[in-house]
Amino acid sequence: MKISLVLATLGRDCEVLDFMKSLLFQTYKNFELIVIDQNRDGKIDAILESYQALMDIKHIKVDFTGNARARDYGIGLAQGRIVAFPDDDCAYDKDVLEKVVAEFKRREDLAILVAGSYDFSATRFSIGVNSRKAGYFNRFRMMGVEFTQFFDLQRVDRRQFHLDHDFGIGSKYSGAEGFELLYRLLRAGGNAFYTPEIKIFHANKDHYKLGTARMLMYSTGIGAYIRKFTNQHDAFILYYIVRKMFVAPVLKMVLALVTFNPQKLAYSFYNLVGIWRGFLTYGKSEKCI
């Protein structure tokens, strides 16, 4: 199985170099890297040129910005059966691609495979939804985050395999593009499996100790994708309305109060504010959130 890695990037170079190094040491070599380069200054040209002879790289420069739009563009260029969307600040453990292929071969019904996200540690999880236990999951318990997801193009609903350009960095709603896509594919009948044994490294940036601005920005995407499926009269999304917009954030704020943690309280509050902001503004004419 050939794997197509679609890397959308803007503004980073050292992190891109770290990712390239992790690809160089992959035990599985049948992959292509499709770099959708949104930089205007040639920021990563030398980095990619130094690796051109070592792996299959397609370096595509575009004149637009937006993570979802760039990834969609990359899908159109992909030659592999398996497609993934690594972040430009993540890194793969050396056997990630080998284990991905092994799981798809082992599970003939599998359309979506999700790896664990680790905070540059063998045991400490990072962003996204993670668990110590492997298993199949559905849209009531969606796992991972977009850079940990791998898709088998022969098994997913191709009509649903695209990114919504309203979501993701550089778009109206800065987060949730991965969950929006995952929800659609699961709703269309795709089988999904999560395993923490496949390790992708990414710094943990979703933490109250880092302040509230990032949480406020990304949580608008959560509220917006919930509203999107609410507008489609999807009864299953009621679960996320109750969980994400009421129960979970309120419980987190209560816990922060009980433990006298004002930073965590503010973080949870802005999470709630962001979700409701995204929910209430989705589909309206504002230029940005």
Tab-separated table of C-alpha atoms in Angstrom:
chain	number	residue	atom	x	y	z
A	1	MET	CA	0.000	0.000	0.000
A	2	LYS	CA	1.318	3.397	-0.930
A	3	ILE	CA	0.737	6.206	1.555
A	4	SER	CA	0.218	9.831	0.571
A	5	LEU	CA	1.136	12.337	3.265
A	6	VAL	CA	-0.406	15.731	2.555
A	7	LEU	CA	1.484	18.395	4.505
A	8	ALA	CA	-0.005	21.887	4.487
A	9	THR	CA	2.481	24.415	5.830
A	10	LEU	CA	2.831	28.119	6.473
A	11	GLY	CA	5.332	30.021	8.579
A	12	ARG	CA	7.342	27.101	9.939
A	13	ASP	CA	10.747	25.781	8.937
A	14	CYS	CA	12.545	24.125	11.878
A	15	GLU	CA	9.423	22.100	12.656
A	16	VAL	CA	9.157	21.024	9.011
A	17	LEU	CA	12.791	19.918	9.142
A	18	ASP	CA	12.062	17.808	12.234
A	19	PHE	CA	9.168	16.134	10.436
A	20	MET	CA	11.336	15.414	7.413
A	21	LYS	CA	13.917	13.770	9.649
A	22	SER	CA	11.230	11.533	11.134
A	23	LEU	CA	10.179	10.474	7.623
A	24	LEU	CA	13.755	9.691	6.672
A	25	PHE	CA	13.952	7.045	9.381
A	26	GLN	CA	10.618	5.381	8.659
A	27	THR	CA	10.864	1.604	8.445
A	28	TYR	CA	8.214	1.641	5.703
A	29	LYS	CA	9.359	3.403	2.537
A	30	ASN	CA	6.414	3.218	0.134
A	31	PHE	CA	5.114	6.719	0.673
A	32	GLU	CA	4.986	10.120	-0.995
A	33	LEU	CA	5.086	13.506	0.679
A	34	ILE	CA	2.916	16.197	-0.887
A	35	VAL	CA	3.868	19.585	0.524
A	36	ILE	CA	1.307	22.311	-0.047
A	37	ASP	CA	3.518	25.328	0.584
A	38	GLN	CA	1.656	28.532	1.425
A	39	ASN	CA	4.815	30.524	2.191
A	40	ARG	CA	5.673	33.434	-0.096
A	41	ASP	CA	9.326	33.745	0.926
A	42	GLY	CA	10.829	30.374	-0.016
A	43	LYS	CA	11.074	29.589	3.680
A	44	ILE	CA	11.298	25.801	3.273
A	45	ASP	CA	12.729	25.511	-0.256
A	46	ALA	CA	16.229	24.555	0.865
A	47	ILE	CA	14.905	22.038	3.386
A	48	LEU	CA	12.828	20.191	0.818
A	49	GLU	CA	15.558	20.334	-1.806
A	50	SER	CA	17.962	18.611	0.582
A	51	TYR	CA	15.552	15.675	0.884
A	52	GLN	CA	14.432	15.375	-2.756
A	53	ALA	CA	16.910	12.569	-3.518
A	54	LEU	CA	16.007	10.670	-0.345
A	55	MET	CA	12.232	10.330	-0.693
A	56	ASP	CA	9.333	11.012	-3.052
A	57	ILE	CA	8.447	14.677	-2.544
A	58	LYS	CA	5.990	16.844	-4.457
A	59	HIS	CA	6.589	20.478	-3.520
A	60	ILE	CA	3.558	22.524	-4.561
A	61	LYS	CA	3.540	26.277	-4.026
A	62	VAL	CA	0.104	27.873	-3.857
A	63	ASP	CA	-1.116	31.455	-3.742
A	64	PHE	CA	-3.800	30.906	-1.128
A	65	THR	CA	-3.870	30.186	2.601
A	66	GLY	CA	-6.024	27.927	4.727
A	67	ASN	CA	-5.267	24.492	6.112
A	68	ALA	CA	-8.440	22.790	4.910
A	69	ARG	CA	-8.186	24.257	1.422
A	70	ALA	CA	-4.534	23.221	1.158
A	71	ARG	CA	-5.250	19.675	2.294
A	72	ASP	CA	-8.096	19.393	-0.195
A	73	TYR	CA	-5.723	20.517	-2.922
A	74	GLY	CA	-3.293	17.810	-1.847
A	75	ILE	CA	-5.965	15.112	-1.969
A	76	GLY	CA	-6.321	15.814	-5.673
A	77	LEU	CA	-2.616	15.104	-6.185
A	78	ALA	CA	-2.388	11.990	-4.028
A	79	GLN	CA	-1.317	8.754	-5.720
A	80	GLY	CA	-1.490	6.549	-2.636
A	81	ARG	CA	-4.260	4.314	-1.387
A	82	ILE	CA	-3.871	5.664	2.158
A	83	VAL	CA	-4.022	9.408	2.774
A	84	ALA	CA	-3.022	11.310	5.913
A	85	PHE	CA	-2.653	14.961	6.902
A	86	PRO	CA	0.383	15.422	9.174
A	87	ASP	CA	0.754	18.787	10.866
A	88	ASP	CA	3.848	20.798	10.006
A	89	ASP	CA	4.897	20.709	13.673
A	90	CYS	CA	4.482	17.001	14.357
A	91	ALA	CA	6.893	14.071	14.021
A	92	TYR	CA	6.395	10.362	13.427
A	93	ASP	CA	7.820	7.540	15.491
A	94	LYS	CA	10.055	5.442	13.235
A	95	ASP	CA	7.513	2.637	12.699
A	96	VAL	CA	4.344	4.718	12.248
A	97	LEU	CA	3.833	3.987	8.548
A	98	GLU	CA	4.744	0.310	8.935
A	99	LYS	CA	2.164	-0.110	11.699
A	100	VAL	CA	-0.463	1.836	9.758
A	101	VAL	CA	-0.174	-0.475	6.764
A	102	ALA	CA	-0.195	-3.538	9.019
A	103	GLU	CA	-3.449	-2.430	10.672
A	104	PHE	CA	-5.191	-1.794	7.350
A	105	LYS	CA	-4.085	-5.202	6.081
A	106	ARG	CA	-5.144	-6.933	9.284
A	107	ARG	CA	-8.596	-5.308	9.435
A	108	GLU	CA	-10.255	-5.722	6.051
A	109	ASP	CA	-13.281	-3.645	7.090
A	110	LEU	CA	-11.203	-0.687	8.221
A	111	ALA	CA	-11.690	2.693	6.506
A	112	ILE	CA	-10.150	5.022	9.104
A	113	LEU	CA	-7.220	4.421	11.413
A	114	VAL	CA	-6.349	6.831	14.224
A	115	ALA	CA	-3.017	6.913	16.038
A	116	GLY	CA	-2.164	8.263	19.476
A	117	SER	CA	-0.900	11.817	19.891
A	118	TYR	CA	2.059	12.087	22.279
A	119	ASP	CA	3.745	15.126	23.804
A	120	PHE	CA	7.214	14.102	22.551
A	121	SER	CA	7.075	11.351	25.139
A	122	ALA	CA	6.560	7.597	24.942
A	123	THR	CA	3.802	7.708	27.554
A	124	ARG	CA	2.402	11.246	27.928
A	125	PHE	CA	-0.495	12.070	25.606
A	126	SER	CA	-0.762	15.384	23.801
A	127	ILE	CA	-3.682	17.101	22.047
A	128	GLY	CA	-6.816	15.448	20.704
A	129	VAL	CA	-8.796	12.585	22.207
A	130	ASN	CA	-6.579	9.726	23.347
A	131	SER	CA	-6.949	6.526	25.343
A	132	ARG	CA	-4.679	3.803	26.697
A	133	LYS	CA	-7.035	1.242	25.182
A	134	ALA	CA	-7.252	0.357	21.492
A	135	GLY	CA	-10.576	-0.321	19.821
A	136	TYR	CA	-13.165	0.489	17.209
A	137	PHE	CA	-15.103	3.716	17.733
A	138	ASN	CA	-18.088	5.571	16.288
A	139	ARG	CA	-19.352	9.129	16.123
A	140	PHE	CA	-20.399	9.060	19.789
A	141	ARG	CA	-16.765	8.699	20.832
A	142	MET	CA	-14.593	10.157	18.096
A	143	MET	CA	-10.872	9.680	18.685
A	144	GLY	CA	-7.643	11.455	17.823
A	145	VAL	CA	-7.120	14.716	15.980
A	146	GLU	CA	-6.621	15.389	12.263
A	147	PHE	CA	-2.858	14.750	12.105
A	148	THR	CA	-3.337	11.297	13.661
A	149	GLN	CA	-5.950	10.128	11.136
A	150	PHE	CA	-5.236	7.805	8.175
A	151	PHE	CA	-7.827	7.074	5.479
A	152	ASP	CA	-8.075	4.131	3.080
A	153	LEU	CA	-9.443	5.577	-0.154
A	154	GLN	CA	-10.791	2.188	-1.227
A	155	ARG	CA	-12.939	1.940	1.893
A	156	VAL	CA	-14.093	5.466	2.743
A	157	ASP	CA	-17.037	7.134	1.038
A	158	ARG	CA	-15.135	9.177	-1.567
A	159	ARG	CA	-18.056	11.573	-1.924
A	160	GLN	CA	-17.485	12.579	1.694
A	161	PHE	CA	-13.700	12.627	1.606
A	162	HIS	CA	-12.997	16.331	1.473
A	163	LEU	CA	-12.342	19.107	3.965
A	164	ASP	CA	-14.900	21.801	4.664
A	165	HIS	CA	-13.071	25.059	3.928
A	166	ASP	CA	-14.976	26.886	6.677
A	167	PHE	CA	-12.925	24.998	9.271
A	168	GLY	CA	-9.267	24.910	10.260
A	169	ILE	CA	-6.409	27.390	10.558
A	170	GLY	CA	-6.768	30.250	8.068
A	171	SER	CA	-10.534	29.750	7.774
A	172	LYS	CA	-13.573	31.286	9.423
A	173	TYR	CA	-13.526	28.745	12.257
A	174	SER	CA	-9.998	27.939	13.319
A	175	GLY	CA	-10.505	24.384	14.557
A	176	ALA	CA	-12.416	21.124	14.229
A	177	GLU	CA	-11.745	20.392	10.542
A	178	GLY	CA	-10.627	16.887	11.475
A	179	PHE	CA	-13.650	16.143	13.625
A	180	GLU	CA	-16.017	17.556	11.006
A	181	LEU	CA	-14.531	15.243	8.368
A	182	LEU	CA	-14.424	12.274	10.726
A	183	TYR	CA	-18.055	12.732	11.738
A	184	ARG	CA	-19.185	12.787	8.098
A	185	LEU	CA	-17.218	9.649	7.217
A	186	LEU	CA	-18.491	7.770	10.257
A	187	ARG	CA	-22.041	8.856	9.482
A	188	ALA	CA	-21.570	7.497	5.961
A	189	GLY	CA	-20.755	4.072	7.395
A	190	GLY	CA	-16.945	4.030	7.577
A	191	ASN	CA	-15.403	1.770	10.210
A	192	ALA	CA	-12.774	3.422	12.403
A	193	PHE	CA	-10.157	2.005	14.751
A	194	TYR	CA	-7.937	3.770	17.296
A	195	THR	CA	-4.656	2.454	18.660
A	196	PRO	CA	-2.208	4.178	21.033
A	197	GLU	CA	0.511	1.786	19.813
A	198	ILE	CA	1.053	4.027	16.783
A	199	LYS	CA	2.778	7.128	18.127
A	200	ILE	CA	2.761	10.562	16.541
A	201	PHE	CA	4.514	13.331	18.441
A	202	HIS	CA	3.147	16.850	18.819
A	203	ALA	CA	3.652	19.428	21.554
A	204	ASN	CA	0.716	19.757	23.918
A	205	LYS	CA	-0.589	23.241	23.187
A	206	ASP	CA	-4.123	22.738	24.509
A	207	HIS	CA	-3.456	23.348	28.187
A	208	TYR	CA	-4.669	25.965	30.620
A	209	LYS	CA	-1.084	26.811	31.616
A	210	LEU	CA	-0.561	28.274	28.128
A	211	GLY	CA	-3.416	30.768	28.457
A	212	THR	CA	-6.926	31.071	27.047
A	213	ALA	CA	-6.469	32.628	23.592
A	214	ARG	CA	-5.760	29.365	21.763
A	215	MET	CA	-8.686	27.589	23.416
A	216	LEU	CA	-11.070	30.414	22.544
A	217	MET	CA	-9.931	30.361	18.923
A	218	TYR	CA	-10.107	26.612	18.373
A	219	SER	CA	-13.296	25.965	20.323
A	220	THR	CA	-15.295	28.108	17.891
A	221	GLY	CA	-14.748	25.323	15.356
A	222	ILE	CA	-16.300	22.778	17.707
A	223	GLY	CA	-19.422	24.879	18.107
A	224	ALA	CA	-19.607	25.567	14.388
A	225	TYR	CA	-19.408	21.928	13.306
A	226	ILE	CA	-22.073	21.022	15.877
A	227	ARG	CA	-24.284	23.748	14.391
A	228	LYS	CA	-23.558	22.536	10.856
A	229	PHE	CA	-24.947	19.084	11.582
A	230	THR	CA	-27.756	20.534	13.690
A	231	ASN	CA	-28.823	22.522	10.627
A	232	GLN	CA	-28.882	19.220	8.719
A	233	HIS	CA	-31.362	17.843	11.277
A	234	ASP	CA	-28.902	15.148	12.334
A	235	ALA	CA	-30.445	13.653	15.480
A	236	PHE	CA	-27.156	12.114	16.615
A	237	ILE	CA	-25.589	15.557	17.023
A	238	LEU	CA	-27.863	16.146	20.016
A	239	TYR	CA	-25.369	14.063	21.970
A	240	TYR	CA	-22.642	16.626	21.257
A	241	ILE	CA	-24.937	19.552	22.019
A	242	VAL	CA	-25.527	18.145	25.487
A	243	ARG	CA	-21.964	16.972	26.069
A	244	LYS	CA	-19.859	19.744	24.539
A	245	MET	CA	-22.098	22.753	25.079
A	246	PHE	CA	-23.408	22.038	28.572
A	247	VAL	CA	-22.184	19.080	30.611
A	248	ALA	CA	-18.405	18.860	29.963
A	249	PRO	CA	-17.478	22.568	30.222
A	250	VAL	CA	-19.677	23.114	33.287
A	251	LEU	CA	-18.193	20.097	35.071
A	252	LYS	CA	-14.690	21.341	34.261
A	253	MET	CA	-15.486	24.765	35.697
A	254	VAL	CA	-16.940	23.238	38.855
A	255	LEU	CA	-13.826	21.092	39.256
A	256	ALA	CA	-11.612	24.142	38.813
A	257	LEU	CA	-13.585	25.982	41.500
A	258	VAL	CA	-13.370	23.048	43.907
A	259	THR	CA	-9.615	22.772	43.392
A	260	PHE	CA	-9.106	26.563	43.599
A	261	ASN	CA	-7.516	26.723	40.145
A	262	PRO	CA	-8.374	30.112	38.598
A	263	GLN	CA	-6.304	29.457	35.458
A	264	LYS	CA	-8.175	26.252	34.723
A	265	LEU	CA	-11.463	27.969	35.488
A	266	ALA	CA	-10.747	30.724	32.952
A	267	TYR	CA	-9.606	28.159	30.396
A	268	SER	CA	-12.816	26.125	30.769
A	269	PHE	CA	-14.934	29.261	30.661
A	270	TYR	CA	-13.403	30.450	27.403
A	271	ASN	CA	-13.808	26.953	25.997
A	272	LEU	CA	-17.533	27.271	26.667
A	273	VAL	CA	-17.648	30.811	25.261
A	274	GLY	CA	-15.861	29.724	22.089
A	275	ILE	CA	-18.133	26.757	21.497
A	276	TRP	CA	-21.262	28.866	21.890
A	277	ARG	CA	-19.797	31.620	19.713
A	278	GLY	CA	-19.141	29.135	16.914
A	279	PHE	CA	-22.572	27.579	17.315
A	280	LEU	CA	-24.436	30.891	17.228
A	281	THR	CA	-22.483	32.437	14.347
A	282	TYR	CA	-22.166	29.440	11.998
A	283	GLY	CA	-23.765	30.198	8.653
A	284	LYS	CA	-23.919	33.931	9.255
A	285	SER	CA	-22.092	36.529	7.182
A	286	GLU	CA	-19.263	37.535	9.536
A	287	LYS	CA	-15.893	37.583	7.836
A	288	CYS	CA	-14.071	36.159	10.830
A	289	ILE	CA	-14.524	34.905	14.363
